[in-house]
Amino acid sequence: MTIKDTPEEWEVRATETPFVGNKTSVRTDEVVMPDGSVVRRDYQVHPGSVAVLALDDADRVLVLRQYRHPVRQKLWEIPAGLLDVPGENPLHAAQRELYEEAHVKAEDWRVLTDVYTTPGGCDEAIRIFLARGLSDAEGVRFEAEHEELDLELARVPLTELVRGALAGELHNNCLVVGAMALVAARADAGLDALRPAEAPWPARPFDA
């Protein structure tokens, strides 16, 4: 038996969008169940995101601390951002986010893992990249606004992030999934066996 997610789409009898926000919206579908019944399913429609686990030569991960209003906490995270433009190349978006949030560039990029954040209530898909060969970016720093005005940056040993995640001290999904995936990749075939940076991403097809 092959353990692999597969595409499938059940019949939708009707759909409506009761809320449209700046970046996301809420959709209500009437979905036909296997027994023929029809039920309503509400979910958030999301453009998708990218995140970057940037690893330096000292085995430290570049992290940032940012206020997240829905959970009323300051969370340690890895650089991440929305795929604002339909069909946008996720690698280009990830490189932009690393530059804007940390003013850093990387020489080596790989796909670390792809995940759905909350597939029971949101269609957000995130591609988490591994970036190595870090150096300071050139040019003018990106002008921060809103929550980013209070941003803190740090470089933290990977082992400390894993410890914090297992201890319930770190909660950002991209940071936790990224750190664990990196440890798993090293224990398996090694980091050079990870998918190339522009590997296909069926959840969010993009232009090369």
Protein backbone atom coordinates (compact mmCIF):
# COMPACT_ATOMS: atom_id res chain seq x y z
CA MET A 1 0.00 0.00 0.00
CA THR A 2 1.35 3.39 -1.03
CA ILE A 3 0.84 6.12 1.56
CA LYS A 4 0.28 9.15 -0.64
CA ASP A 5 -2.30 11.94 -0.76
CA THR A 6 -4.35 11.89 -3.95
CA PRO A 7 -6.52 14.50 -5.73
CA GLU A 8 -10.27 14.03 -5.43
CA GLU A 9 -13.22 16.39 -5.68
CA TRP A 10 -16.72 15.56 -4.45
CA GLU A 11 -19.75 17.08 -6.12
CA VAL A 12 -20.67 20.61 -5.04
CA ARG A 13 -24.35 21.42 -5.52
CA ALA A 14 -24.06 25.12 -4.66
CA THR A 15 -21.48 27.60 -3.44
CA GLU A 16 -21.46 31.12 -2.03
CA THR A 17 -18.91 33.54 -0.62
CA PRO A 18 -20.44 35.31 2.40
CA PHE A 19 -17.22 37.16 3.29
CA VAL A 20 -14.44 38.67 1.17
CA GLY A 21 -11.45 40.17 2.94
CA ASN A 22 -8.28 41.91 1.85
CA LYS A 23 -6.29 38.72 1.24
CA THR A 24 -8.64 35.84 2.06
CA SER A 25 -12.33 35.02 1.92
CA VAL A 26 -14.82 32.56 3.38
CA ARG A 27 -16.69 30.15 1.13
CA THR A 28 -19.69 27.94 1.85
CA ASP A 29 -20.14 24.84 -0.33
CA GLU A 30 -23.02 22.36 -0.36
CA VAL A 31 -21.15 19.06 -0.74
CA VAL A 32 -22.62 15.68 -1.64
CA MET A 33 -21.55 12.99 0.86
CA PRO A 34 -20.97 9.29 0.01
CA ASP A 35 -24.47 8.38 1.23
CA GLY A 36 -26.08 11.01 -1.02
CA SER A 37 -26.78 13.54 1.71
CA VAL A 38 -25.81 17.16 1.17
CA VAL A 39 -23.99 19.11 3.89
CA ARG A 40 -22.67 22.67 4.13
CA ARG A 41 -18.95 23.17 4.55
CA ASP A 42 -17.49 26.58 5.46
CA TYR A 43 -13.80 27.22 4.84
CA GLN A 44 -11.29 30.00 4.34
CA VAL A 45 -10.02 30.52 0.80
CA HIS A 46 -6.33 31.41 0.92
CA PRO A 47 -3.83 32.35 -1.82
CA GLY A 48 -1.10 30.13 -0.37
CA SER A 49 2.19 30.93 1.34
CA VAL A 50 5.91 30.29 1.33
CA ALA A 51 8.30 30.00 4.27
CA VAL A 52 12.08 29.85 4.51
CA LEU A 53 14.16 27.84 6.94
CA ALA A 54 17.44 29.71 6.50
CA LEU A 55 20.33 27.70 7.94
CA ASP A 56 23.77 29.24 8.46
CA ASP A 57 27.18 27.55 8.59
CA ALA A 58 26.99 27.30 12.40
CA ASP A 59 23.79 25.22 12.16
CA ARG A 60 21.69 28.12 13.37
CA VAL A 61 18.28 28.99 11.96
CA LEU A 62 17.31 32.57 11.19
CA VAL A 63 14.13 33.30 13.17
CA LEU A 64 12.03 36.34 13.90
CA ARG A 65 9.67 37.23 16.74
CA GLN A 66 6.38 38.83 15.74
CA TYR A 67 3.05 39.66 17.35
CA ARG A 68 0.14 37.57 16.06
CA HIS A 69 -3.16 39.10 17.06
CA PRO A 70 -5.50 36.09 16.56
CA VAL A 71 -3.58 34.07 19.18
CA ARG A 72 -2.54 37.09 21.31
CA GLN A 73 1.09 36.03 21.42
CA LYS A 74 4.50 37.00 20.13
CA LEU A 75 5.66 33.96 18.19
CA TRP A 76 9.10 32.93 17.06
CA GLU A 77 8.78 32.15 13.35
CA ILE A 78 10.80 31.64 10.20
CA PRO A 79 10.47 34.20 7.36
CA ALA A 80 7.22 33.65 5.46
CA GLY A 81 4.68 35.44 3.33
CA LEU A 82 1.68 35.18 1.05
CA LEU A 83 1.67 34.27 -2.62
CA ASP A 84 0.08 37.59 -3.50
CA VAL A 85 0.18 37.19 -7.28
CA PRO A 86 -1.73 34.30 -8.91
CA GLY A 87 0.72 31.89 -10.54
CA GLU A 88 3.68 33.53 -8.80
CA ASN A 89 6.82 31.40 -8.71
CA PRO A 90 7.09 30.30 -5.03
CA LEU A 91 10.90 30.37 -5.07
CA HIS A 92 10.89 34.00 -6.14
CA ALA A 93 8.36 34.79 -3.41
CA ALA A 94 10.50 33.02 -0.80
CA GLN A 95 13.63 34.90 -1.88
CA ARG A 96 11.69 38.15 -1.62
CA GLU A 97 10.45 37.33 1.89
CA LEU A 98 13.94 36.45 3.12
CA TYR A 99 15.22 39.74 1.74
CA GLU A 100 12.38 41.87 3.10
CA GLU A 101 12.15 40.35 6.57
CA ALA A 102 15.82 39.64 7.29
CA HIS A 103 17.81 41.47 4.58
CA VAL A 104 19.53 38.18 3.80
CA LYS A 105 20.16 36.23 0.57
CA ALA A 106 21.01 32.56 0.07
CA GLU A 107 23.00 30.64 -2.53
CA ASP A 108 21.46 27.18 -2.18
CA TRP A 109 17.69 26.59 -2.21
CA ARG A 110 15.79 23.32 -1.80
CA VAL A 111 12.18 22.36 -1.13
CA LEU A 112 12.06 21.13 2.46
CA THR A 113 8.39 20.14 2.56
CA ASP A 114 4.87 21.11 1.43
CA VAL A 115 1.95 21.22 3.86
CA TYR A 116 -1.68 22.23 4.22
CA THR A 117 -1.99 24.25 7.42
CA THR A 118 -5.57 23.42 8.45
CA PRO A 119 -7.23 21.36 5.68
CA GLY A 120 -10.42 20.89 7.68
CA GLY A 121 -11.21 24.59 7.53
CA CYS A 122 -8.82 26.35 5.15
CA ASP A 123 -7.28 25.60 1.74
CA GLU A 124 -3.96 27.31 2.56
CA ALA A 125 -0.96 25.45 1.17
CA ILE A 126 2.56 26.33 2.31
CA ARG A 127 5.85 25.43 0.65
CA ILE A 128 8.72 25.49 3.14
CA PHE A 129 12.14 26.02 1.59
CA LEU A 130 15.57 25.23 2.98
CA ALA A 131 18.02 28.07 2.24
CA ARG A 132 21.76 27.70 2.79
CA GLY A 133 24.84 29.73 1.94
CA LEU A 134 23.54 32.84 3.70
CA SER A 135 24.97 36.33 3.36
CA ASP A 136 23.83 39.88 3.93
CA ALA A 137 21.74 41.28 1.10
CA GLU A 138 22.74 44.43 -0.74
CA GLY A 139 20.64 47.53 -1.24
CA VAL A 140 18.21 49.43 0.95
CA ARG A 141 16.42 47.55 3.71
CA PHE A 142 12.70 47.00 3.25
CA GLU A 143 10.61 49.56 5.14
CA ALA A 144 8.64 47.79 7.89
CA GLU A 145 5.03 48.55 8.79
CA HIS A 146 2.29 47.34 11.13
CA GLU A 147 3.35 44.31 13.22
CA GLU A 148 6.74 44.24 11.52
CA LEU A 149 7.65 47.52 13.23
CA ASP A 150 8.20 45.45 16.41
CA LEU A 151 10.06 42.61 14.71
CA GLU A 152 13.01 40.93 16.45
CA LEU A 153 15.61 38.85 14.58
CA ALA A 154 17.86 36.11 15.93
CA ARG A 155 19.86 33.07 14.89
CA VAL A 156 19.08 30.05 17.04
CA PRO A 157 20.69 26.58 17.00
CA LEU A 158 18.48 24.02 15.27
CA THR A 159 18.69 21.76 18.32
CA GLU A 160 17.22 24.52 20.50
CA LEU A 161 14.26 24.96 18.13
CA VAL A 162 13.54 21.23 18.20
CA ARG A 163 13.76 21.20 21.99
CA GLY A 164 11.42 24.21 22.23
CA ALA A 165 8.88 22.67 19.89
CA LEU A 166 8.77 19.38 21.81
CA ALA A 167 8.54 21.27 25.11
CA GLY A 168 5.49 23.22 23.94
CA GLU A 169 7.38 26.52 23.97
CA LEU A 170 7.33 27.19 20.22
CA HIS A 171 4.09 27.01 18.24
CA ASN A 172 4.47 28.51 14.78
CA ASN A 173 3.61 25.74 12.33
CA CYS A 174 6.22 26.63 9.71
CA LEU A 175 8.99 26.79 12.29
CA VAL A 176 8.00 23.52 13.96
CA VAL A 177 7.37 21.60 10.73
CA GLY A 178 10.48 23.04 9.09
CA ALA A 179 12.79 22.19 12.00
CA MET A 180 11.44 18.65 12.30
CA ALA A 181 11.60 18.10 8.54
CA LEU A 182 15.22 19.24 8.48
CA VAL A 183 16.18 16.78 11.23
CA ALA A 184 14.31 14.00 9.40
CA ALA A 185 15.96 14.83 6.06
CA ARG A 186 19.40 14.64 7.60
CA ALA A 187 18.59 11.27 9.17
CA ASP A 188 17.29 9.93 5.84
CA ALA A 189 19.05 10.56 2.53
CA GLY A 190 20.66 13.88 3.45
CA LEU A 191 19.93 17.48 2.51
CA ASP A 192 21.29 17.18 -1.03
CA ALA A 193 18.55 14.62 -1.74
CA LEU A 194 15.79 17.17 -1.10
CA ARG A 195 13.67 18.24 -4.06
CA PRO A 196 14.99 21.09 -6.23
CA ALA A 197 13.78 24.59 -5.45
CA GLU A 198 11.46 24.71 -8.47
CA ALA A 199 9.94 21.26 -8.05
CA PRO A 200 6.29 21.02 -9.17
CA TRP A 201 3.70 22.00 -6.58
CA PRO A 202 0.26 20.72 -7.62
CA ALA A 203 -1.44 22.51 -4.70
CA ARG A 204 -0.35 25.87 -6.13
CA PRO A 205 0.70 25.59 -9.80
CA PHE A 206 3.13 28.31 -10.80
CA ASP A 207 4.91 29.84 -13.77
CA ALA A 208 8.57 28.82 -14.18
